[in-house]
Short mmCIF file of C-alpha atoms in Angstrom, two decimals:
data_model
loop_
_atom_site.label_atom_id
_atom_site.label_comp_id
_atom_site.label_asym_id
_atom_site.label_seq_id
_atom_site.Cartn_x
_atom_site.Cartn_y
_atom_site.Cartn_z
CA UNK T 236 -17.71 22.08 9.93
CA UNK T 237 -20.58 24.34 8.78
CA UNK T 238 -23.12 25.49 11.45
CA UNK T 239 -26.62 26.52 10.45
CA UNK T 240 -28.46 28.89 12.89
CA UNK T 241 -32.18 28.63 11.85
CA UNK T 242 -34.07 32.05 13.08
CA UNK T 243 -36.49 31.64 16.29
CA UNK T 244 -40.17 31.54 15.59
CA UNK T 245 -42.23 29.85 12.47
CA UNK T 246 -40.81 30.34 8.93
CA UNK T 247 -42.32 33.02 6.90
CA UNK T 248 -45.05 31.52 4.73
CA UNK T 249 -43.93 33.66 1.69
CA UNK T 250 -41.67 33.99 -0.10
CA UNK T 251 -39.79 30.68 0.10
CA UNK T 252 -36.05 32.20 -0.71
CA UNK T 253 -32.61 30.46 -1.34
CA UNK T 254 -29.65 32.54 -0.51
CA UNK T 255 -26.67 32.35 -2.90
CA UNK T 256 -24.28 31.18 -0.29
CA UNK T 257 -26.70 28.56 1.27
CA UNK T 258 -26.62 30.18 4.50
CA UNK T 259 -29.58 31.37 6.78
CA UNK T 260 -30.52 35.21 7.06
CA UNK T 261 -28.15 37.36 8.84
CA UNK T 262 -28.48 40.76 10.21
CA UNK T 263 -27.73 43.46 7.58
CA UNK T 264 -27.52 41.36 4.74
CA UNK T 265 -29.88 40.96 1.69
CA UNK T 266 -31.48 37.84 0.55
CA UNK T 267 -31.15 36.84 -3.26
CA UNK T 268 -33.86 34.68 -4.49
CA UNK T 269 -33.08 31.87 -6.91
CA UNK T 270 -34.73 31.58 -10.30
CA UNK T 271 -38.03 29.57 -10.00
CA UNK T 272 -36.92 27.12 -12.53
CA UNK T 273 -33.98 26.43 -10.27
CA UNK T 274 -36.27 25.63 -7.24
CA UNK T 275 -38.62 23.46 -9.07
CA UNK T 276 -35.89 21.31 -10.52
CA UNK T 277 -33.84 20.92 -7.45
CA UNK T 278 -36.96 20.54 -5.39
CA UNK T 279 -38.85 18.06 -7.53
CA UNK T 280 -36.05 15.58 -6.96
CA UNK T 281 -34.03 16.80 -4.13
CA UNK T 282 -32.44 13.36 -3.63
CA UNK T 283 -31.30 12.50 -7.01
CA UNK T 284 -29.96 16.27 -7.21
CA UNK T 285 -28.18 15.66 -3.78
CA UNK T 286 -26.83 12.24 -4.94
CA UNK T 287 -25.26 13.76 -8.16
CA UNK T 288 -23.37 16.06 -5.85
CA UNK T 289 -22.09 13.65 -3.72
CA UNK T 290 -21.26 11.60 -6.67
CA UNK T 291 -19.14 14.41 -7.63
CA UNK T 292 -17.52 14.89 -4.34
CA UNK T 293 -16.66 11.14 -4.51
CA UNK T 294 -14.77 11.57 -8.01
CA UNK T 295 -13.00 14.60 -7.23
CA UNK T 296 -11.75 13.24 -4.12
CA UNK T 297 -10.24 10.21 -5.80
CA UNK T 298 -8.57 12.45 -8.47
CA UNK T 299 -7.47 14.29 -5.79
CA UNK T 300 -5.70 11.41 -4.19
CA UNK T 301 -4.38 10.20 -7.46
CA UNK T 302 -2.62 13.49 -8.02
CA UNK T 303 -0.97 13.45 -4.50
CA UNK T 304 0.36 9.96 -5.43
CA UNK T 305 1.24 10.77 -8.66
CA UNK T 306 3.68 13.06 -7.32
CA UNK T 307 5.09 11.05 -4.41
CA UNK T 308 5.77 7.98 -6.91
CA UNK T 309 7.41 10.36 -9.31
CA UNK T 310 9.65 12.05 -6.65
CA UNK T 311 10.71 8.41 -5.38
CA UNK T 312 11.55 7.56 -8.86
CA UNK T 313 13.85 10.97 -9.59
CA UNK T 314 15.15 10.89 -6.15
CA UNK T 315 14.91 7.36 -4.85
CA UNK T 316 14.26 8.58 -1.09
CA UNK T 317 10.53 7.44 -0.86
CA UNK T 318 10.25 8.71 2.92
CA UNK T 319 11.54 12.15 2.07
CA UNK T 320 9.20 12.45 -0.85
CA UNK T 321 6.19 11.09 0.63
CA UNK T 322 6.75 13.40 3.87
CA UNK T 323 7.39 16.68 1.76
CA UNK T 324 4.02 15.91 -0.53
CA UNK T 325 1.80 15.03 2.17
CA UNK T 326 2.84 17.84 4.52
CA UNK T 327 2.67 20.34 2.24
CA UNK T 328 -0.54 19.35 0.65
CA UNK T 329 -2.31 18.85 4.09
CA UNK T 330 -1.19 22.46 4.75
CA UNK T 331 -2.04 23.74 1.43
CA UNK T 332 -5.65 22.23 1.90
CA UNK T 333 -6.55 23.90 5.23
CA UNK T 334 -5.16 27.29 3.36
CA UNK T 335 -7.80 26.59 0.58
CA UNK T 336 -10.59 25.98 2.93
CA UNK T 337 -10.17 29.28 4.43
CA UNK T 338 -9.69 30.99 1.10
CA UNK T 339 -13.02 29.24 -0.32
CA UNK T 340 -15.15 31.16 2.07
CA UNK T 341 -14.98 34.28 0.30
CA UNK T 342 -16.60 32.31 -2.88
CA UNK T 343 -19.58 30.58 -1.25
CA UNK T 344 -22.11 33.17 -2.39
CA UNK T 345 -21.41 31.90 -5.93
CA UNK T 346 -20.64 28.28 -4.79
CA UNK T 347 -21.50 26.43 -8.56
CA UNK T 348 -19.30 28.99 -10.30
CA UNK T 349 -16.66 29.13 -7.78
CA UNK T 350 -16.64 25.12 -7.66
CA UNK T 351 -16.46 24.71 -11.71
CA UNK T 352 -13.49 27.28 -11.72
CA UNK T 353 -11.90 25.38 -8.95
CA UNK T 354 -12.32 22.14 -10.57
CA UNK T 355 -11.09 23.31 -14.18
CA UNK T 356 -7.96 24.56 -12.39
CA UNK T 357 -7.34 21.65 -10.34
CA UNK T 358 -8.05 19.18 -13.52
CA UNK T 359 -5.50 21.24 -15.83
CA UNK T 360 -2.72 21.39 -12.72
CA UNK T 361 -2.95 17.99 -11.65
CA UNK T 362 -3.11 16.67 -15.18
CA UNK T 363 -0.26 18.39 -16.15
CA UNK T 364 1.81 17.91 -12.98
CA UNK T 365 3.83 14.89 -13.85
CA UNK T 366 4.77 15.99 -17.28
CA UNK T 367 5.97 19.36 -15.65
CA UNK T 368 7.77 17.88 -13.01
CA UNK T 369 9.63 15.24 -14.94
CA UNK T 370 10.26 17.85 -17.85
CA UNK T 371 12.07 20.37 -15.04
CA UNK T 372 14.09 16.97 -13.92
CA UNK T 373 15.23 15.99 -17.49
CA UNK T 374 16.18 19.52 -18.74
CA UNK T 375 16.60 21.73 -15.70
CA UNK T 376 18.19 19.41 -13.34
CA UNK T 377 16.27 20.91 -10.14
CA UNK T 378 12.73 19.74 -9.97
CA UNK T 379 12.20 20.24 -6.23
CA UNK T 380 10.77 23.88 -6.43
CA UNK T 381 8.11 22.70 -9.22
CA UNK T 382 7.21 20.07 -6.98
CA UNK T 383 6.39 21.87 -4.02
CA UNK T 384 4.70 24.61 -5.99
CA UNK T 385 2.55 22.21 -8.02
CA UNK T 386 1.94 20.05 -4.64
CA UNK T 387 0.98 23.45 -2.53
CA UNK T 388 -1.49 24.50 -5.53
CA UNK T 389 -3.15 21.49 -6.04
CA UNK T 390 -3.74 21.21 -2.16
CA UNK T 391 -5.28 24.84 -2.02
CA UNK T 392 -7.53 23.73 -4.83
CA UNK T 393 -8.47 20.27 -3.14
CA UNK T 394 -9.14 22.34 0.19
CA UNK T 395 -11.48 24.60 -1.83
CA UNK T 396 -13.76 21.88 -2.74
CA UNK T 397 -15.66 20.72 0.91
CA UNK T 398 -16.81 24.31 1.67
CA UNK T 399 -18.23 24.94 -2.00
CA UNK T 400 -19.83 21.62 -1.82
CA UNK T 401 -21.16 21.84 1.71
CA UNK T 402 -22.97 25.08 0.66
CA UNK T 403 -23.97 23.13 -2.74
CA UNK T 404 -25.61 20.39 -0.36
CA UNK T 405 -27.55 23.05 1.51
CA UNK T 406 -28.70 24.60 -1.49
CA UNK T 407 -30.54 21.52 -2.63
CA UNK T 408 -32.14 20.89 0.72
CA UNK T 409 -31.65 22.36 4.09
CA UNK T 410 -30.96 19.97 6.94
CA UNK T 411 -28.76 19.65 9.78
CA UNK T 412 -25.04 20.53 9.13
CA UNK T 413 -23.69 17.30 11.00
CA UNK T 414 -25.60 14.95 8.99
CA UNK T 415 -24.88 17.10 5.32
CA UNK T 416 -21.17 17.06 6.88
CA UNK T 417 -21.39 13.15 7.53
CA UNK T 418 -22.83 12.29 4.03
CA UNK T 419 -20.16 14.48 2.36
CA UNK T 420 -17.24 13.56 4.14
CA UNK T 421 -18.48 9.82 3.53
CA UNK T 422 -18.25 10.15 -0.11
CA UNK T 423 -14.93 12.25 -0.23
CA UNK T 424 -13.32 9.44 2.10
CA UNK T 425 -14.39 6.36 -0.15
CA UNK T 426 -13.55 8.27 -3.22
CA UNK T 427 -10.13 8.67 -1.65
CA UNK T 428 -10.07 4.84 -0.92
CA UNK T 429 -10.81 3.98 -4.37
CA UNK T 430 -8.36 6.54 -5.85
CA UNK T 431 -5.88 5.26 -3.81
CA UNK T 432 -6.51 1.57 -4.66
CA UNK T 433 -6.64 2.36 -8.38
CA UNK T 434 -3.37 3.98 -8.82
CA UNK T 435 -1.00 1.20 -8.05
CA UNK T 436 -3.17 -1.53 -9.60
CA UNK T 437 -4.59 0.30 -12.53
CA UNK T 438 -3.46 3.72 -13.18
CA UNK T 439 0.45 3.19 -12.77
CA UNK T 440 0.90 -0.29 -14.68
CA UNK T 441 -1.75 0.22 -17.40
CA UNK T 442 -0.97 4.03 -18.27
CA UNK T 443 1.91 5.29 -16.43
CA UNK T 444 2.53 8.51 -14.12
CA UNK T 445 2.12 10.84 -17.29
CA UNK T 446 -0.61 9.72 -19.13
CA UNK T 447 -2.68 8.53 -15.75
CA UNK T 448 -2.28 12.18 -14.43
CA UNK T 449 -3.83 13.48 -17.79
CA UNK T 450 -6.64 10.81 -17.65
CA UNK T 451 -7.21 11.79 -14.20
CA UNK T 452 -7.55 15.27 -14.93
CA UNK T 453 -10.11 14.87 -17.61
CA UNK T 454 -12.25 12.82 -15.40
CA UNK T 455 -11.73 15.68 -12.63
CA UNK T 456 -13.10 18.07 -15.19
CA UNK T 457 -16.05 16.42 -16.44
CA UNK T 458 -17.26 14.81 -13.17
CA UNK T 459 -16.46 17.94 -11.16
CA UNK T 460 -17.12 21.22 -13.25
CA UNK T 461 -19.57 19.86 -15.92
CA UNK T 462 -21.98 17.96 -13.31
CA UNK T 463 -22.04 21.04 -10.99
CA UNK T 464 -22.34 23.50 -14.15
CA UNK T 465 -25.30 21.33 -15.29
CA UNK T 466 -27.30 20.88 -12.15
CA UNK T 467 -26.74 24.77 -11.17
CA UNK T 468 -26.79 25.99 -14.78
CA UNK T 469 -29.12 28.99 -13.69
CA UNK T 470 -26.60 30.55 -11.21
CA UNK T 471 -24.19 32.29 -13.53
CA UNK T 472 -25.41 34.79 -15.74
CA UNK T 473 -25.75 33.49 -19.46
CA UNK T 474 -22.43 35.24 -20.39
CA UNK T 475 -20.70 33.84 -17.70
CA UNK T 476 -22.07 30.16 -18.01
CA UNK T 477 -20.93 30.34 -21.52
CA UNK T 478 -17.29 31.32 -20.69
CA UNK T 479 -17.62 28.46 -18.04
CA UNK T 480 -18.48 26.03 -20.48
CA UNK T 481 -15.89 27.21 -22.66
CA UNK T 482 -13.23 26.99 -19.88
CA UNK T 483 -14.16 23.48 -19.07
CA UNK T 484 -14.14 22.71 -22.96
CA UNK T 485 -10.44 24.39 -23.09
CA UNK T 486 -9.18 22.10 -20.07
CA UNK T 487 -10.18 19.10 -21.97
CA UNK T 488 -8.65 20.41 -25.23
CA UNK T 489 -5.64 21.03 -23.24
CA UNK T 490 -5.19 17.78 -21.74
CA UNK T 491 -6.09 16.06 -24.72
CA UNK T 492 -3.31 17.83 -26.76
CA UNK T 493 -0.65 17.01 -23.90
CA UNK T 494 -1.99 13.32 -24.10
CA UNK T 495 -0.98 13.40 -27.76
CA UNK T 496 2.39 15.09 -27.12
CA UNK T 497 3.24 13.15 -23.84
CA UNK T 498 5.06 10.72 -25.69
CA UNK T 499 7.40 13.25 -27.83
CA UNK T 500 8.08 14.99 -24.38
CA UNK T 501 9.00 11.78 -22.77
CA UNK T 502 11.07 10.71 -25.62
CA UNK T 503 12.94 13.84 -25.97
CA UNK T 504 13.54 13.93 -21.86
CA UNK T 505 14.66 10.41 -22.26
CA UNK T 506 17.02 11.28 -24.96
CA UNK T 507 18.55 14.18 -22.97
CA UNK T 508 18.94 12.07 -20.08
CA UNK T 509 20.06 8.81 -21.23
CA UNK T 510 21.35 9.49 -24.97
CA UNK T 511 20.05 8.89 -28.30
CA UNK T 512 19.43 5.07 -28.18
CA UNK T 513 16.89 4.66 -25.79
CA UNK T 514 15.28 1.23 -27.25
CA UNK T 515 13.02 -0.07 -24.47
CA UNK T 516 11.15 1.77 -21.74
CA UNK T 517 8.38 0.07 -19.45
CA UNK T 518 6.62 1.28 -16.66
CA UNK T 519 5.72 -1.51 -14.30
CA UNK T 520 3.94 -1.34 -11.04
CA UNK T 521 7.30 -0.79 -9.11
CA UNK T 522 9.52 0.94 -11.35
CA UNK T 523 10.54 2.69 -14.36
CA UNK T 524 13.02 0.45 -16.85
CA UNK T 525 14.84 2.14 -19.27
CA UNK T 526 17.49 0.11 -21.66
CA UNK T 527 19.42 1.85 -24.08
CA UNK T 528 22.35 1.21 -26.39
CA UNK T 529 22.79 -0.80 -29.53
CA UNK T 530 21.44 -4.34 -29.38
CA UNK T 531 25.07 -5.85 -30.02
CA UNK T 532 26.23 -3.66 -26.85
CA UNK T 533 27.19 -2.03 -24.81
CA UNK T 534 24.13 -1.27 -23.29
CA UNK T 535 22.74 0.41 -20.19
CA UNK T 536 19.96 -0.35 -17.79
CA UNK T 537 18.28 2.10 -15.65
CA UNK T 538 15.88 1.41 -12.90
CA UNK T 539 13.91 4.45 -11.58
CA UNK T 540 16.73 6.60 -13.34
CA UNK T 541 19.46 4.84 -11.58
CA UNK T 542 22.13 3.31 -13.48
CA UNK T 543 21.96 -0.59 -12.50
CA UNK T 544 23.91 -1.91 -15.63
CA UNK T 545 26.62 -0.71 -17.36
CA UNK T 546 27.78 -3.60 -20.37
CA UNK T 547 31.09 -3.30 -20.17
CA UNK T 548 31.83 -3.25 -16.46
CA UNK T 549 28.74 -5.26 -15.09
CA UNK T 550 30.87 -8.14 -14.38
CA UNK T 551 32.62 -6.94 -11.87
CA UNK T 552 30.11 -6.69 -9.14
CA UNK T 553 28.42 -9.66 -9.97
CA UNK T 554 31.52 -11.71 -9.96
CA UNK T 555 32.33 -10.29 -6.59
CA UNK T 556 29.00 -11.15 -5.03
CA UNK T 557 28.77 -14.57 -6.24
CA UNK T 558 32.24 -16.23 -6.86
CA UNK T 559 33.82 -16.00 -3.17
CA UNK T 560 30.12 -17.46 -1.42
CA UNK T 561 30.26 -20.18 -4.07
CA UNK T 562 33.90 -21.31 -3.19
CA UNK T 563 33.30 -21.32 0.42
CA UNK T 564 31.51 -24.69 0.73
CA UNK T 565 28.65 -26.56 -0.77
CA UNK T 566 26.61 -24.98 -3.55
CA UNK T 567 23.97 -27.31 -4.76
CA UNK T 568 20.99 -25.14 -3.68
CA UNK T 569 21.42 -21.27 -4.24
CA UNK T 570 19.10 -18.71 -3.07
CA UNK T 571 19.25 -15.50 -5.10
CA UNK T 572 17.23 -12.58 -4.05
CA UNK T 573 16.86 -9.80 -6.52
CA UNK T 574 18.74 -10.44 -9.47
CA UNK T 575 15.75 -10.32 -12.08
CA UNK T 576 18.20 -9.21 -14.79
CA UNK T 577 19.82 -12.62 -14.69
CA UNK T 578 23.49 -11.29 -14.47
CA UNK T 579 24.30 -12.32 -11.30
CA UNK T 580 22.47 -15.80 -11.88
CA UNK T 581 24.66 -15.92 -14.90
CA UNK T 582 27.64 -16.38 -12.65
CA UNK T 583 25.85 -18.65 -10.24
CA UNK T 584 25.17 -21.38 -13.27
CA UNK T 585 29.14 -21.11 -14.02
CA UNK T 586 29.54 -23.44 -10.89
CA UNK T 587 29.08 -27.24 -11.89
CA UNK T 588 27.93 -27.98 -8.57
CA UNK T 589 24.86 -26.00 -8.74
CA UNK T 590 21.60 -28.19 -8.60
CA UNK T 591 18.66 -25.90 -8.32
CA UNK T 592 18.78 -21.91 -8.04
CA UNK T 593 15.51 -20.04 -6.77
CA UNK T 594 15.15 -16.38 -8.12
CA UNK T 595 13.00 -14.24 -5.66
CA UNK T 596 12.67 -10.67 -7.38
CA UNK T 597 9.46 -8.66 -6.69
CA UNK T 598 9.32 -6.94 -10.47
CA UNK T 599 8.43 -9.55 -13.60
CA UNK T 600 8.63 -6.80 -15.94
CA UNK T 601 12.45 -6.75 -15.58
CA UNK T 602 12.86 -10.70 -15.81
CA UNK T 603 10.35 -10.35 -18.92
CA UNK T 604 12.83 -7.84 -20.19
CA UNK T 605 15.93 -10.05 -19.85
CA UNK T 606 14.37 -13.03 -21.42
CA UNK T 607 13.06 -10.83 -24.51
CA UNK T 608 15.68 -8.32 -25.34
CA UNK T 609 18.35 -9.87 -27.48
CA UNK T 610 21.06 -7.55 -26.12
CA UNK T 611 20.42 -8.23 -22.50
CA UNK T 612 19.52 -11.87 -23.07
CA UNK T 613 22.83 -12.53 -24.74
CA UNK T 614 24.68 -10.54 -21.62
CA UNK T 615 22.89 -12.49 -19.34
CA UNK T 616 23.43 -15.78 -21.12
CA UNK T 617 19.89 -16.57 -21.14
CA UNK T 618 20.49 -17.81 -17.47
CA UNK T 619 16.71 -17.31 -16.56
CA UNK T 620 15.68 -19.96 -19.12
CA UNK T 621 18.09 -22.50 -17.62
CA UNK T 622 16.16 -25.67 -16.30
CA UNK T 623 17.71 -25.47 -12.95
CA UNK T 624 16.21 -22.21 -12.32
CA UNK T 625 12.99 -21.45 -10.67
CA UNK T 626 11.63 -18.00 -10.35
CA UNK T 627 9.41 -16.22 -7.57
CA UNK T 628 7.72 -12.98 -8.03
CA UNK T 629 7.67 -11.46 -4.52
CA UNK T 630 9.14 -8.69 -2.45
CA UNK T 631 12.21 -10.30 -1.09
CA UNK T 632 11.75 -9.30 2.40
CA UNK T 633 7.87 -10.43 2.29
CA UNK T 634 8.87 -13.58 0.88
CA UNK T 635 11.58 -14.13 3.71
CA UNK T 636 8.91 -13.31 6.15
CA UNK T 637 6.36 -15.83 4.85
CA UNK T 638 8.64 -18.88 3.83
CA UNK T 639 8.65 -21.43 6.55
CA UNK T 640 12.07 -23.34 6.60
CA UNK T 641 11.59 -27.19 6.53
CA UNK T 642 13.00 -30.11 4.79
CA UNK T 643 14.17 -29.33 1.49
CA UNK T 644 13.84 -25.32 2.11
CA UNK T 645 17.28 -24.84 3.38
CA UNK T 646 20.05 -23.27 0.82
CA UNK T 647 23.84 -23.54 0.60
CA UNK T 648 24.31 -20.19 -0.54
CA UNK T 649 21.88 -17.10 -0.39
CA UNK T 650 22.94 -14.04 -2.37
CA UNK T 651 21.58 -10.65 -2.13
CA UNK T 652 21.64 -9.15 -5.21
CA UNK T 653 20.18 -5.78 -4.03
CA UNK T 654 21.98 -2.14 -4.08
CA UNK T 655 22.93 -0.84 -1.04
CA UNK T 656 21.23 2.14 0.65
CA UNK T 657 24.17 4.47 -0.58
CA UNK T 658 23.62 3.39 -4.34
CA UNK T 659 19.81 3.87 -4.15
CA UNK T 660 18.82 0.71 -2.37
CA UNK T 661 16.05 0.72 0.26
CA UNK T 662 17.07 0.36 3.87
CA UNK T 663 14.72 -2.47 4.36
CA UNK T 664 16.96 -5.06 2.25
CA UNK T 665 19.74 -4.32 4.61
CA UNK T 666 18.10 -4.26 7.81
CA UNK T 667 18.97 -6.21 11.00
CA UNK T 668 15.46 -8.04 10.32
CA UNK T 669 16.17 -8.97 6.72
CA UNK T 670 19.64 -10.47 7.39
CA UNK T 671 17.53 -12.56 10.33
CA UNK T 672 15.17 -14.05 8.14
CA UNK T 673 17.76 -14.82 5.56
CA UNK T 674 19.86 -16.62 8.16
CA UNK T 675 16.81 -18.84 8.90
CA UNK T 676 17.29 -20.33 5.47
CA UNK T 677 20.85 -21.29 5.47
CA UNK T 678 22.07 -24.95 5.68
CA UNK T 679 24.80 -26.07 7.88
CA UNK T 680 27.64 -24.52 6.48
CA UNK T 681 25.68 -22.32 4.34
CA UNK T 682 26.95 -18.64 3.61
CA UNK T 683 25.23 -15.25 2.60
CA UNK T 684 26.79 -12.81 0.53
CA UNK T 685 25.56 -8.88 0.25
CA UNK T 686 26.63 -5.88 -1.12
CA UNK T 687 28.02 -3.04 0.95
CA UNK T 688 28.31 -0.12 -1.52
CA UNK T 689 31.20 1.42 -3.41
CA UNK T 690 34.02 3.48 -2.44
CA UNK T 691 32.88 6.91 -3.61
CA UNK T 692 30.55 6.82 -0.90
CA UNK T 693 32.60 5.99 1.77
CA UNK T 694 32.50 2.63 3.81
CA UNK T 695 29.71 3.55 6.35
CA UNK T 696 27.08 1.55 4.56
CA UNK T 697 29.29 -1.66 4.73
CA UNK T 698 29.91 -1.22 8.48
CA UNK T 699 26.47 -0.86 9.04
CA UNK T 700 25.65 -3.90 7.05
CA UNK T 701 28.45 -5.81 8.93
CA UNK T 702 26.78 -4.71 12.38
CA UNK T 703 23.29 -6.32 10.98
CA UNK T 704 24.78 -9.64 9.71
CA UNK T 705 26.52 -9.79 13.23
CA UNK T 706 23.51 -8.99 15.10
CA UNK T 707 21.99 -11.96 13.18
CA UNK T 708 24.59 -14.35 14.70
CA UNK T 709 26.81 -14.64 11.59
CA UNK T 710 30.79 -13.85 11.25
CA UNK T 711 31.80 -11.92 8.51
CA UNK T 712 34.63 -10.84 6.33
CA UNK T 713 34.89 -7.85 4.16
CA UNK T 714 36.16 -7.65 0.84
CA UNK T 715 36.04 -5.82 -2.38
CA UNK T 716 36.75 -5.39 -5.99
CA UNK T 717 38.75 -3.23 -7.95
CA UNK T 718 37.00 -1.02 -10.35
CA UNK T 719 33.50 0.71 -10.80
CA UNK T 720 30.34 -1.33 -12.08
CA UNK T 721 29.59 1.71 -14.02
CA UNK T 722 33.21 3.02 -15.02
CA UNK T 723 32.55 3.05 -18.82
CA UNK T 724 29.10 5.13 -18.68
CA UNK T 725 30.15 7.11 -15.91
CA UNK T 726 33.62 8.45 -16.25
CA UNK T 727 35.49 9.44 -12.97
CA UNK T 728 37.07 7.94 -9.97
CA UNK T 729 37.58 4.10 -10.57
CA UNK T 730 37.33 3.31 -6.80
CA UNK T 731 36.05 -0.24 -5.77
CA UNK T 732 32.89 -2.23 -4.80
CA UNK T 733 32.66 -3.62 -1.45
CA UNK T 734 30.95 -6.98 -0.42
CA UNK T 735 30.37 -9.34 2.74
CA UNK T 736 30.60 -12.93 3.26
CA UNK T 737 28.91 -14.26 6.12
CA UNK T 738 28.43 -17.54 7.80
CA UNK T 739 27.94 -19.46 11.33
CA UNK T 740 31.80 -19.83 11.31
CA UNK T 741 34.35 -17.59 9.72
CA UNK T 742 34.17 -18.05 6.14
CA UNK T 743 37.25 -19.06 4.03
CA UNK T 744 37.84 -16.40 0.91
CA UNK T 745 38.90 -18.10 -2.09
CA UNK T 746 37.71 -19.08 -5.31
CA UNK T 747 36.20 -22.33 -6.47
CA UNK T 748 37.68 -24.77 -9.08
CA UNK T 749 34.56 -25.70 -10.51
CA UNK T 750 33.82 -22.48 -12.40
CA UNK T 751 35.91 -20.43 -15.14
CA UNK T 752 38.12 -17.95 -13.48
CA UNK T 753 36.58 -14.60 -12.74
CA UNK T 754 37.97 -11.54 -14.71
CA UNK T 755 37.96 -9.05 -11.65
CA UNK T 756 39.02 -11.55 -8.99
CA UNK T 757 41.86 -13.46 -8.21
CA UNK T 758 42.53 -15.30 -4.58
CA UNK T 759 45.50 -12.67 -3.94
CA UNK T 760 43.50 -9.74 -4.69
CA UNK T 761 40.41 -10.98 -2.35
CA UNK T 762 42.97 -11.27 0.32
CA UNK T 763 44.51 -8.02 0.11
CA UNK T 764 41.13 -6.27 -0.10
CA UNK T 765 39.77 -8.15 3.02
CA UNK T 766 43.22 -7.13 4.89
CA UNK T 767 42.90 -3.45 4.06
CA UNK T 768 39.14 -3.33 4.71
CA UNK T 769 39.92 -5.07 7.93
CA UNK T 770 42.37 -2.12 9.08
CA UNK T 771 39.78 0.50 8.23
CA UNK T 772 37.12 -1.18 10.17
CA UNK T 773 36.20 1.52 12.77
CA UNK T 774 36.92 0.64 16.32
CA UNK T 775 33.12 1.19 17.32
CA UNK T 776 31.32 0.29 14.21
CA UNK T 777 28.09 2.28 13.41
CA UNK T 778 24.76 0.88 14.71
CA UNK T 779 22.83 -1.77 12.73
CA UNK T 780 19.85 -0.39 10.51
CA UNK T 781 16.64 -2.06 11.33
CA UNK T 782 13.27 -1.42 10.05
CA UNK T 783 12.43 1.27 13.27
CA UNK T 784 16.00 3.04 12.61
CA UNK T 785 19.51 2.16 13.96
CA UNK T 786 19.83 0.48 17.24
#
């Protein structure tokens, strides 16, 4: 907060002077009068000039929050740990903002010039930040240092805005510091609100992270640097003013060039990451979806950089999730949580007793790709187009929380086709609350099947999931399917994938006669894997995961 100390006694009649730093006279400091033209322009319509500065603050705050959210989202895409990425970006940026506010005190004698330089630097840094981090991740492999460095620099520049804007506000019309700060912070916070809402609902789904950051940078340069330079154009000397306008134009030209080349950069980065046969890329509100491989197969599906489907091996995990649960009792009504790619649904529909299936997935873009891409549609057997299938676009946990069990709302089988935390899945889908809500929808004799992770990550996730299911009042049996679901795409130890089958009474582990025999399963291999995992069960199992942490 800036405190304005007015000297005692009546103000001098002549001359009426403004200071370059907007502060009142202090002993030992000379006054610098502003040109008459500036005084007449600003004071002729001070409310309009003040409104323009507040609008610049509003837009700059919106752009600053978009840069922040872009980095958080990109870190989540690249690493898959949203809590860590959010914590790192927010903490570093808030610290850097404080540092920027302290550094800005040195530049308040020429606030318009300093603000124009800050906004040009911020527009360029923030606009290019996503492409820079993504390129480092694709070609260098370690992007954390780049992300932290850019976050710190963006935070310093954002932090410098408020002191400079406060000085500009006081330049236009002297007023109580508290009132000026209230107006300035109100514009800043409302701008942050608009930027925060625009990011997930407009910028991310329409433009994507890279183009969204570039467009935001251009808006930042125009609304910040250009507006202030126009309003306070007499502050810098003519040569300096020309350089500032040229710098602002150069920033816009660089952002435009980056926008023109961004597609080429992204294509080159994706080819370095995924190979040369990238044939479908889409950025939904929830995730980046990349499909690679020839149309006739084998294909690979990446979700936020995580290999989710490897064509030659995908059947292993989907058969392991579906067939034991479908064989343990009635299977007329099935609830599939996740599974927007239609692959687990394909296995469900192979059982002749199925009458209806409800698929609840949060991302319609994935289901749309599964319907329209020839390779993925063939691999899924066009299961999403089956008349027995209904779909609901919703987050599985939120859908479970809001649905009200009633007549006709219970299911014989509930399948959670959601990645385990060790495989990049969120903890929320393997929490005690999630299992408890899913249990409410089980019909008498109903079963719930979930993924437990693969052998390469150990069995810790399997036992945590089992603890959550047992806390929800279910009895469980663990089992495994030999072979990795991505073995053909990621050579290495074959290992196995683990699953849990749960019900109110101990569920039998078998295969049903009303479906073609699975390729990856036999009754003997199921029983053998269950016996092996039961022998490995720890004497003191780990605590169940909850939305508030382990219990």
